[in-house]
CSV table of C-alpha atoms in Angstrom, one decimal:
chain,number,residue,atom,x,y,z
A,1,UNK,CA,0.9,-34.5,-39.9
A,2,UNK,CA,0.2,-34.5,-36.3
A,3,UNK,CA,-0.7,-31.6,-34.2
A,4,UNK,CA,-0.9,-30.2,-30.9
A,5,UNK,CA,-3.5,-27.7,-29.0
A,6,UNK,CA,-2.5,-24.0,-27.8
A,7,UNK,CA,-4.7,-22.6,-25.0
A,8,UNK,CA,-5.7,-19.5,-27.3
A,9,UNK,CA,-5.5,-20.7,-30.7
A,10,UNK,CA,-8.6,-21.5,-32.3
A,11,UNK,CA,-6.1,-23.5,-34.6
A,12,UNK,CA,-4.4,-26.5,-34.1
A,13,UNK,CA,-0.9,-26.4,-34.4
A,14,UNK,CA,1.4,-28.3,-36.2
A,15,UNK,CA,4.1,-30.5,-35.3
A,16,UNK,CA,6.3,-29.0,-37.9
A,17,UNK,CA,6.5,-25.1,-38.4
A,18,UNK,CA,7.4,-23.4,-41.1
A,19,UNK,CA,10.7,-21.5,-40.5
A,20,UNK,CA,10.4,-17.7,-42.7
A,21,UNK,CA,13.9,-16.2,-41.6
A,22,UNK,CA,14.8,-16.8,-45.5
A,23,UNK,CA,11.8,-15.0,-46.8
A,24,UNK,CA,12.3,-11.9,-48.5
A,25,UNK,CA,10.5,-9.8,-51.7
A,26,UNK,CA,13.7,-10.7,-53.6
A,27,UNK,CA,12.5,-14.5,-53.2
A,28,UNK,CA,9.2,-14.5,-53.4
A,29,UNK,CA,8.3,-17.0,-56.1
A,30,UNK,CA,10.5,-19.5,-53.6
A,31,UNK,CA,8.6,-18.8,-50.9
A,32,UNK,CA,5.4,-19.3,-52.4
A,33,UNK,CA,6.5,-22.8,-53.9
A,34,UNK,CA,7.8,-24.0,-50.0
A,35,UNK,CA,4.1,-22.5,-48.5
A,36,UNK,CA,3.0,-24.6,-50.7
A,37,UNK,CA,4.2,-27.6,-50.2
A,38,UNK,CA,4.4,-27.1,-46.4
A,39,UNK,CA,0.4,-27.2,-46.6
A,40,UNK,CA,1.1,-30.0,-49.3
A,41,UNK,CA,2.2,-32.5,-46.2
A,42,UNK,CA,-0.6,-31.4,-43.6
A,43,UNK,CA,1.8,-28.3,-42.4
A,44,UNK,CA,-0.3,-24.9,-41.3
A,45,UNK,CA,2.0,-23.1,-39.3
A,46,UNK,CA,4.4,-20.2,-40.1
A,47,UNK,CA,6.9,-19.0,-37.7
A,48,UNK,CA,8.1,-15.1,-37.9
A,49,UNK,CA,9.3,-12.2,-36.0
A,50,UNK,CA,9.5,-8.3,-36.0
A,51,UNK,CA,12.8,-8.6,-37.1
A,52,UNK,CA,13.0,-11.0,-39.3
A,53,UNK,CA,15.1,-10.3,-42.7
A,54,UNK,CA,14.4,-6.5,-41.6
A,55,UNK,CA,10.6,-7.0,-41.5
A,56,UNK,CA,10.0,-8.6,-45.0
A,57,UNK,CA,9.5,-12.2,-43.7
A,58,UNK,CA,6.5,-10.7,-42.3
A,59,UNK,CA,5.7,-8.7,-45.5
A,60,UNK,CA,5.9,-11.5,-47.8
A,61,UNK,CA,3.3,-13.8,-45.4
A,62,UNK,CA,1.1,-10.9,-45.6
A,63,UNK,CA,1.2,-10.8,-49.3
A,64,UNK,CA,1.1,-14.4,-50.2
A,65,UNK,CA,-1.7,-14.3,-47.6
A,66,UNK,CA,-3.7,-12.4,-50.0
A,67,UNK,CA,-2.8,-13.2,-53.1
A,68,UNK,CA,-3.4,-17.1,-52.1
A,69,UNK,CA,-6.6,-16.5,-49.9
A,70,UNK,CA,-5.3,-19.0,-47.2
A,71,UNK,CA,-5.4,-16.8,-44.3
A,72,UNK,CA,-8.0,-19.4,-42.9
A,73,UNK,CA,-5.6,-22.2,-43.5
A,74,UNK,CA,-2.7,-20.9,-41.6
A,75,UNK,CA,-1.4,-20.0,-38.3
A,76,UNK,CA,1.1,-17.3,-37.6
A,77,UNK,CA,3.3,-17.5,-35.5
A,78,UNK,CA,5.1,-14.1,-34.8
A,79,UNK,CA,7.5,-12.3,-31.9
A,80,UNK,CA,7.9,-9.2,-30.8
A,81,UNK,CA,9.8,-6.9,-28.4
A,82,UNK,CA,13.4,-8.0,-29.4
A,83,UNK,CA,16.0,-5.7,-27.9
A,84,UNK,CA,18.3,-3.4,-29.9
A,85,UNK,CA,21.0,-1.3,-30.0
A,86,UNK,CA,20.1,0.4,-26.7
A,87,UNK,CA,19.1,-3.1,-24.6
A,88,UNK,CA,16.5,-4.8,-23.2
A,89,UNK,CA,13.0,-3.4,-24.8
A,90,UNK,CA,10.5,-6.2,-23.2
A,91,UNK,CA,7.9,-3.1,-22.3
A,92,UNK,CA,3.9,-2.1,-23.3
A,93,UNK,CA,5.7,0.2,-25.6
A,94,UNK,CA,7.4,-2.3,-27.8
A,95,UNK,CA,5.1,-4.8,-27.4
A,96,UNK,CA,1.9,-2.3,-28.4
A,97,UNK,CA,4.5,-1.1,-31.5
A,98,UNK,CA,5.6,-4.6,-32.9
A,99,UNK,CA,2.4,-5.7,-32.7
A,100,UNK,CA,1.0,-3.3,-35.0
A,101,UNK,CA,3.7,-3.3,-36.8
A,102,UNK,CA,3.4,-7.0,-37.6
A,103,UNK,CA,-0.1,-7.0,-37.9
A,104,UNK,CA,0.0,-4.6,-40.5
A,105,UNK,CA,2.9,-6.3,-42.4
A,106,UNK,CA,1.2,-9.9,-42.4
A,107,UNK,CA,-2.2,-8.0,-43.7
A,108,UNK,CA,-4.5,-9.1,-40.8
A,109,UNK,CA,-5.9,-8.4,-37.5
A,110,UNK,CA,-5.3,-11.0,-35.2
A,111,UNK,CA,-2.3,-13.4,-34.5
A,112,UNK,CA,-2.6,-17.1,-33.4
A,113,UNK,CA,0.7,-17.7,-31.4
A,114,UNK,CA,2.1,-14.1,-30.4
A,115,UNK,CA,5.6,-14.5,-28.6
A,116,UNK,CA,7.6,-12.1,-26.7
A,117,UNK,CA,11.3,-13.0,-28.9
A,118,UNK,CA,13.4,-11.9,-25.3
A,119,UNK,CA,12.8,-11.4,-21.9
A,120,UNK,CA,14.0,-8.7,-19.9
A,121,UNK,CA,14.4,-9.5,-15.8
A,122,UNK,CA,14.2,-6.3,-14.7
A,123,UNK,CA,10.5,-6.2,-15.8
A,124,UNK,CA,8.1,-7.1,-13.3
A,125,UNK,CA,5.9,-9.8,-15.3
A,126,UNK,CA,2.5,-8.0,-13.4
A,127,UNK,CA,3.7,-5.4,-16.4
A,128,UNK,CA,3.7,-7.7,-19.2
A,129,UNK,CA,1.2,-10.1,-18.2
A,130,UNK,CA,-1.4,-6.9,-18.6
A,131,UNK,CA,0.2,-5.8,-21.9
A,132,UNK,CA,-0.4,-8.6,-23.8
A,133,UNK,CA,-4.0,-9.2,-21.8
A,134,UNK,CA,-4.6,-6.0,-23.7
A,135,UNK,CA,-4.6,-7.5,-27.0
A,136,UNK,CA,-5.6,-10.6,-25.8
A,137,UNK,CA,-9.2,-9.3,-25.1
A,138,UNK,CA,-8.8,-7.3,-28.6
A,139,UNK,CA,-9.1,-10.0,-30.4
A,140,UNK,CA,-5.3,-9.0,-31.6
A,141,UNK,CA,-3.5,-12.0,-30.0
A,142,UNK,CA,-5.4,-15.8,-29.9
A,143,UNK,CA,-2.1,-17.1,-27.6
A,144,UNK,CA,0.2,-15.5,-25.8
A,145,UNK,CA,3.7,-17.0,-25.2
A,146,UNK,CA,7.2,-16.5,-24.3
A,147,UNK,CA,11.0,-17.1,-26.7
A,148,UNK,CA,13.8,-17.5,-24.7
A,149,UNK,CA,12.3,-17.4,-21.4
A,150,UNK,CA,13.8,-19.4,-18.1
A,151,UNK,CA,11.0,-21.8,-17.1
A,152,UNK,CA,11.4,-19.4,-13.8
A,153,UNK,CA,10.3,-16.7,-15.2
A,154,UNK,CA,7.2,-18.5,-16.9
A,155,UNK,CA,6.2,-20.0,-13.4
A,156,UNK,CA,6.6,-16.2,-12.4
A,157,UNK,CA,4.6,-15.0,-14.9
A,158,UNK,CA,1.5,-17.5,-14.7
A,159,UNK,CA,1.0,-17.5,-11.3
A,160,UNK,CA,0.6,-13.8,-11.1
A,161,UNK,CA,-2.2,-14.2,-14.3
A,162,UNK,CA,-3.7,-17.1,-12.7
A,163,UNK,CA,-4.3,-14.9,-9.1
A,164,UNK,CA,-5.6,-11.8,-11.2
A,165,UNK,CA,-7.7,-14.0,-13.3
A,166,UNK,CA,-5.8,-13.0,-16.5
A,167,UNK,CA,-4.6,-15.2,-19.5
A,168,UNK,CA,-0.5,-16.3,-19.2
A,169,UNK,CA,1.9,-18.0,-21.2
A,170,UNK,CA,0.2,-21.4,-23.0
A,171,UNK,CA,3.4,-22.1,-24.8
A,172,UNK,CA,7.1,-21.5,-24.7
A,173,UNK,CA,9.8,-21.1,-27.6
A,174,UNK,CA,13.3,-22.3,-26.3
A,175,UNK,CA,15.9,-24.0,-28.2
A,176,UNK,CA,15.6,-27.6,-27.9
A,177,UNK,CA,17.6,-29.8,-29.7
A,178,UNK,CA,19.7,-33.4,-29.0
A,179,UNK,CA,22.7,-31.2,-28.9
A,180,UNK,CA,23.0,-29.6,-26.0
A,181,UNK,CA,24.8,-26.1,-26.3
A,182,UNK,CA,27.6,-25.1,-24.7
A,183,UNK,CA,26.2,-21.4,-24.5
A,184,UNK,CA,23.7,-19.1,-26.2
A,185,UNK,CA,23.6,-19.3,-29.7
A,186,UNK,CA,22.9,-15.3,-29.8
A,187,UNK,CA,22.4,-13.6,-26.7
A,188,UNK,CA,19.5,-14.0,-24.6
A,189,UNK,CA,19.0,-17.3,-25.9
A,190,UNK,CA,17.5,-20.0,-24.3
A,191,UNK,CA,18.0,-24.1,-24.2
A,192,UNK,CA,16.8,-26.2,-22.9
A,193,UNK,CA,18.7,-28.3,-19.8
A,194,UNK,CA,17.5,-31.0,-17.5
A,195,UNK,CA,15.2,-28.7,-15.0
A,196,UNK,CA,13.5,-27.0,-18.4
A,197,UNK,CA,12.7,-30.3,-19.1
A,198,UNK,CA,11.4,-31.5,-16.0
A,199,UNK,CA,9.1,-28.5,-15.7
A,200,UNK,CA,7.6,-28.9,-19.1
A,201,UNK,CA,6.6,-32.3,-18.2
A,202,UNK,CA,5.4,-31.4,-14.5
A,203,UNK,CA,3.6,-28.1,-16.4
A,204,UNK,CA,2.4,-29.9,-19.8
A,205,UNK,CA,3.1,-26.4,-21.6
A,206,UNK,CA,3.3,-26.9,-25.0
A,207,UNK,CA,7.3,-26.1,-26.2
A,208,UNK,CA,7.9,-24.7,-30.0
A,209,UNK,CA,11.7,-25.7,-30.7
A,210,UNK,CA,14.0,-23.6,-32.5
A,211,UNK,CA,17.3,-25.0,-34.3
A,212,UNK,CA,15.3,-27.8,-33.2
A,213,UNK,CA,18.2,-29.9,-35.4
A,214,UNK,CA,21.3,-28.1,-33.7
A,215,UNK,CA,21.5,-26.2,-37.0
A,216,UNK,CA,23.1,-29.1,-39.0
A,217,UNK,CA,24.9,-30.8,-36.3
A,218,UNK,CA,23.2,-34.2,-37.3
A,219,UNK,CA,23.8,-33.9,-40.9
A,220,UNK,CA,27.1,-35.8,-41.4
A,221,UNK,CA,29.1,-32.4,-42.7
A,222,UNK,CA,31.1,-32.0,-39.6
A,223,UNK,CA,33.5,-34.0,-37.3
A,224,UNK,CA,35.4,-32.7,-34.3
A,225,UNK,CA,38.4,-32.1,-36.8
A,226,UNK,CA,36.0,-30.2,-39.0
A,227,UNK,CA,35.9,-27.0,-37.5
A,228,UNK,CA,34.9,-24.8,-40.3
A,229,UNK,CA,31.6,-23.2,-38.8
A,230,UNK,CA,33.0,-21.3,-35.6
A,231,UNK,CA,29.3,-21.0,-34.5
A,232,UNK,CA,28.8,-24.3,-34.6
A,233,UNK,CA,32.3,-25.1,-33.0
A,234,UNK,CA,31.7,-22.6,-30.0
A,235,UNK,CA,27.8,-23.9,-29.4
A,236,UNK,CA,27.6,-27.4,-30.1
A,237,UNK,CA,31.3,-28.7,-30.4
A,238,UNK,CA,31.8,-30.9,-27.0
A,239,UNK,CA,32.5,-34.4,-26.0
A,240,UNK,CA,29.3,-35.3,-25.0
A,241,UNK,CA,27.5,-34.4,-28.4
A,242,UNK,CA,29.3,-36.6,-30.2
A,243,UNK,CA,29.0,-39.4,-28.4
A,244,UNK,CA,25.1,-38.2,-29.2
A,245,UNK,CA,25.6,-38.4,-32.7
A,246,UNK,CA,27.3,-41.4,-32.7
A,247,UNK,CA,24.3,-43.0,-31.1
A,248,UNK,CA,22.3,-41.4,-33.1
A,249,UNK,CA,24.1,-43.1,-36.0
A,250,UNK,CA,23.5,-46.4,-34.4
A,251,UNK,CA,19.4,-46.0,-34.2
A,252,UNK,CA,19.2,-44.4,-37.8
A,253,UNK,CA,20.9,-47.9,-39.2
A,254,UNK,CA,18.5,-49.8,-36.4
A,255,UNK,CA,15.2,-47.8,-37.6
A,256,UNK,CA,16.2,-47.4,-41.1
A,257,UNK,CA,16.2,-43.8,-41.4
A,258,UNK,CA,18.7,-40.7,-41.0
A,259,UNK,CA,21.0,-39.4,-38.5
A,260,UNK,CA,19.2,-35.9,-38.5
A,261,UNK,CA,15.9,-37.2,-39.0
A,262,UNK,CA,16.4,-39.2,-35.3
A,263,UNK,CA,17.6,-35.8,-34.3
A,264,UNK,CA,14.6,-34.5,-34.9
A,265,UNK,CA,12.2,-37.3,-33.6
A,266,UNK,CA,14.3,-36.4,-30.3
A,267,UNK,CA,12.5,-33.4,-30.2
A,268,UNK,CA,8.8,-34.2,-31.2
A,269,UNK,CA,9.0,-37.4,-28.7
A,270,UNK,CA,9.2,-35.8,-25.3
A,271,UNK,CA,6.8,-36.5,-22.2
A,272,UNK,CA,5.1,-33.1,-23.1
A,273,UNK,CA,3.5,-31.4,-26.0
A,274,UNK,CA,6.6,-30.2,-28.7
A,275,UNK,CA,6.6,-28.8,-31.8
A,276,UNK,CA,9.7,-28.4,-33.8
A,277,UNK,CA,10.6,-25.2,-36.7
A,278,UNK,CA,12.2,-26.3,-39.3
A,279,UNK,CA,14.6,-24.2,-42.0
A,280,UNK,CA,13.7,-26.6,-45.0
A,281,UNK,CA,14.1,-24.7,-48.3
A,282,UNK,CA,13.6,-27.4,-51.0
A,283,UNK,CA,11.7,-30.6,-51.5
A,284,UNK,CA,14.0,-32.9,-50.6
A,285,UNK,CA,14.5,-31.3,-46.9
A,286,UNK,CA,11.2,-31.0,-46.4
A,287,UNK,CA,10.3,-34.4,-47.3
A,288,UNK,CA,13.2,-35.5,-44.8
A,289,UNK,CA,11.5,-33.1,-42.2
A,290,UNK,CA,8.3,-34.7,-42.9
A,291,UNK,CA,9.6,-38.3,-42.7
A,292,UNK,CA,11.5,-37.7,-39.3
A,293,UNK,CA,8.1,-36.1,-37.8
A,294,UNK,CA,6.3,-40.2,-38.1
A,295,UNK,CA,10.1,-41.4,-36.5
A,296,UNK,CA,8.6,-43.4,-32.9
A,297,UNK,CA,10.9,-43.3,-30.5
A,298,UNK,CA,10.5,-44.9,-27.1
A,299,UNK,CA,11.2,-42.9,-23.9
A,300,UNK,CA,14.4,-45.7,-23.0
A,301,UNK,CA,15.7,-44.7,-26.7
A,302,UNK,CA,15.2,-40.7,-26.2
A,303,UNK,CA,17.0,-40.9,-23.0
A,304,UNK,CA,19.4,-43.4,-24.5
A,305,UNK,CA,20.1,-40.7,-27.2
A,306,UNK,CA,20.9,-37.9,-24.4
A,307,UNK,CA,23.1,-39.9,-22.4
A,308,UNK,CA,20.9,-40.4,-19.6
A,309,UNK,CA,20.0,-44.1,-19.8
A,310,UNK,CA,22.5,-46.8,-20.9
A,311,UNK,CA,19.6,-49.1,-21.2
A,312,UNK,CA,19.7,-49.3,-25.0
A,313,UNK,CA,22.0,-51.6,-26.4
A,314,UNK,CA,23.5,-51.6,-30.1
C-alpha cells in the first residue's frame, strides 16, 4: 500500500480509504471482518460523515475502535455541516455541533482529516476559515479540508488563511472518476472537470475521490441498452463514457488486469497527490481494489483513457 502526506495529519494516508456508508450496529461483525482486512493489505484509513447511515457509521468506528485498541492505527476521516431540510448549514454552529457530535460517536478527541461534506456560497470563507482554526488549535481537527468544493472557492479560502496566518484547506474531496458525469450525483456535488484538474496539479493539494469507480460503471453490468439503474443512466450514461470504457477494455486485455481496476488506476495516477474511497464489502472486491491500487499507468495512457490524447494505439 502506498501513501500520501496531509498538511495536518500526523498520519500518513492511504491510497485506498475505507468507505463506512454500509456500516451499521445491525452489521457489526461485517464490519469488523472488512476493518480487518483493510489493515490486512497496508489500508489505515476510514472515511465517514455526520450523516452517515443516520450516525451509526460513526458509532460503530468508535466501538470497534475500542474494542480492537487500533485507534493508533487508523485515520478518520469524517465530514460535517451537511445541509438539511431547511438548506445550506455550512456555519460555526453546525460545524462546532457535528463536530462534537462525531467526536463523541467515534469515541475520541481528535480527527485526522476533518471535511466540511457541502459548501454554502453565501458564507464568507473569513467565517469558516476561523471555525475550523478553532479546533484546529484544540487539538480537535489534525487537517482540515473541503467535500464538494469548486477549486474557486478553495483558492478563496486559502488565500484569506494564508494572509491571516491561519491553517486552510490541505486536501479536497470531489468526485473523481474516468466517467465523467453528466450532472451531480446528489446535489451539491462536486466532479471533477478539466480546470479542477489543472488546479490540483498547479496547487499539488492532495484530492480524496469519491465514487472514485463511477459507482460500477466499469464493471461490465451495464451497456447503453441496459438502462436499469436510472442514477446511473442520468449521471454517467453519455457517448463519450463509453468510448472510455471501451478503451478501457482495450488496456485491461494490454495490462492483463480488469476493466474497473484500470478505472481505478485512472484515479490514483494523476500529476498530483490522489487518494481513492472505495465501497468494497467482501474479499474478493477488496482484493480487486488492492490489485488496481499497484496498476502503472503512464500519463499518454491516462489521458488516452479520458479522450484527451489519441497517442495510444491498440
Amino acid at each position: 500500500m502506498e501513501y500520501i502526506s496531509i498538511q495536518g495529519s500526523k498520519k500518513p494516508i492511504s491510497r485506498l480509504i475505507k468507505g463506512s456508508d454500509y456500516f451499521m450496529h445491525e452489521n457489526f461483525d461485517q464490519v469488523v471482518t472488512n476493518i480487518e482486512a483493510f489493515l490486512a493489505i497496508g489500508g489505515n484509513t476510514i472515511d465517514t460523515a455526520h450523516i452517515y447511515t443516520g450516525g451509526q457509521s460513526e458509532e460503530v468506528i468508535g466501538r470497534y475502535l475500542q474494542e480492537s485498541g487500533n485507534r493508533d492505527k487508523i485515520a478518520i476521516f469524517t465530514k460535517g455541516a451537511h445541509h438539511d431540510r431547511q438548506g445550506p448549514r455550512v456555519n460555526k454552529q453546525a460545524i462546532d455541533h457535528d463536530l462534537a457530535v462525531s467526536l463523541e460517536r467515534l469515541q475520541t478527541d481528535h480527527i485526522e482529516l476533518y471535511g466540511l461534506h457541502r459548501d454554502d456560497p453565501s458564507i464568507p470563507v473569513e467565517h469558516i476559515i476561523d471555525a475550523l482554526n478553532e479546533h484546529i488549535a484544540a487539538g480537535r481537527i489534525g487537517a482540515a479540508g473541503a467535500s464538494n468544493w469548486s477549486w474557486q472557492r478553495l483558492t478563496e479560502a486559502n488565500a484569506y488563511a494564508a494572509s491571516n496566518g491561519l491553517a486552510g484547506f490541505t486536501f479536497s474531496s470531489p468526485n473523481l472518476s474516468l466517467a465523467k458525469a453528466n450532472e451531480p450525483f446528489w446535489p451539491g456535488c462536486v466532479s471533477v472537470d478539466q480546470e479542477t484538474s489543472k488546479w490540483h496539479e498547479e496547487t499539488q493539494l492532495p484530492l480524496l475521490s469519491w465514487s472514485s469507480q463511477a459507482r460500477g460503471f466499469f464493471t461490465g453490468k451495464f451497456t447503453p441498452d441496459n438502462k436499469d439503474d436510472a442514477d446511473l443512466v442520468r449521471v454517467f450514461y453519455n457517448d463519450q463514457n463509453w468510448e472510455r470504457l471501451s478503451r478501457a477494455k482495450q488496456l485491461a486485455e494490454d495490462k492483463g488486469v480488469t476493466v474497473i481496476q484500470i478505472a481505478l488506476a485512472y484515479v490514483l495516477n494523476q500529476n498530483y497527490p490522489t487518494c481513492a474511497l472505495i465501497g468494497a464489502r467482501n474479499p474478493a472486491e477488496l482484493a480487486s481494489c488492492d490489485q488496481g491500487a499497484n496498476v502503472q499507468l503512464t500519463q499518454q495512457e491516462v489521458e488516452w483513457l479520458d479522450l484527451t490524447s489519441e497517442g495510444v494505439q491498440y
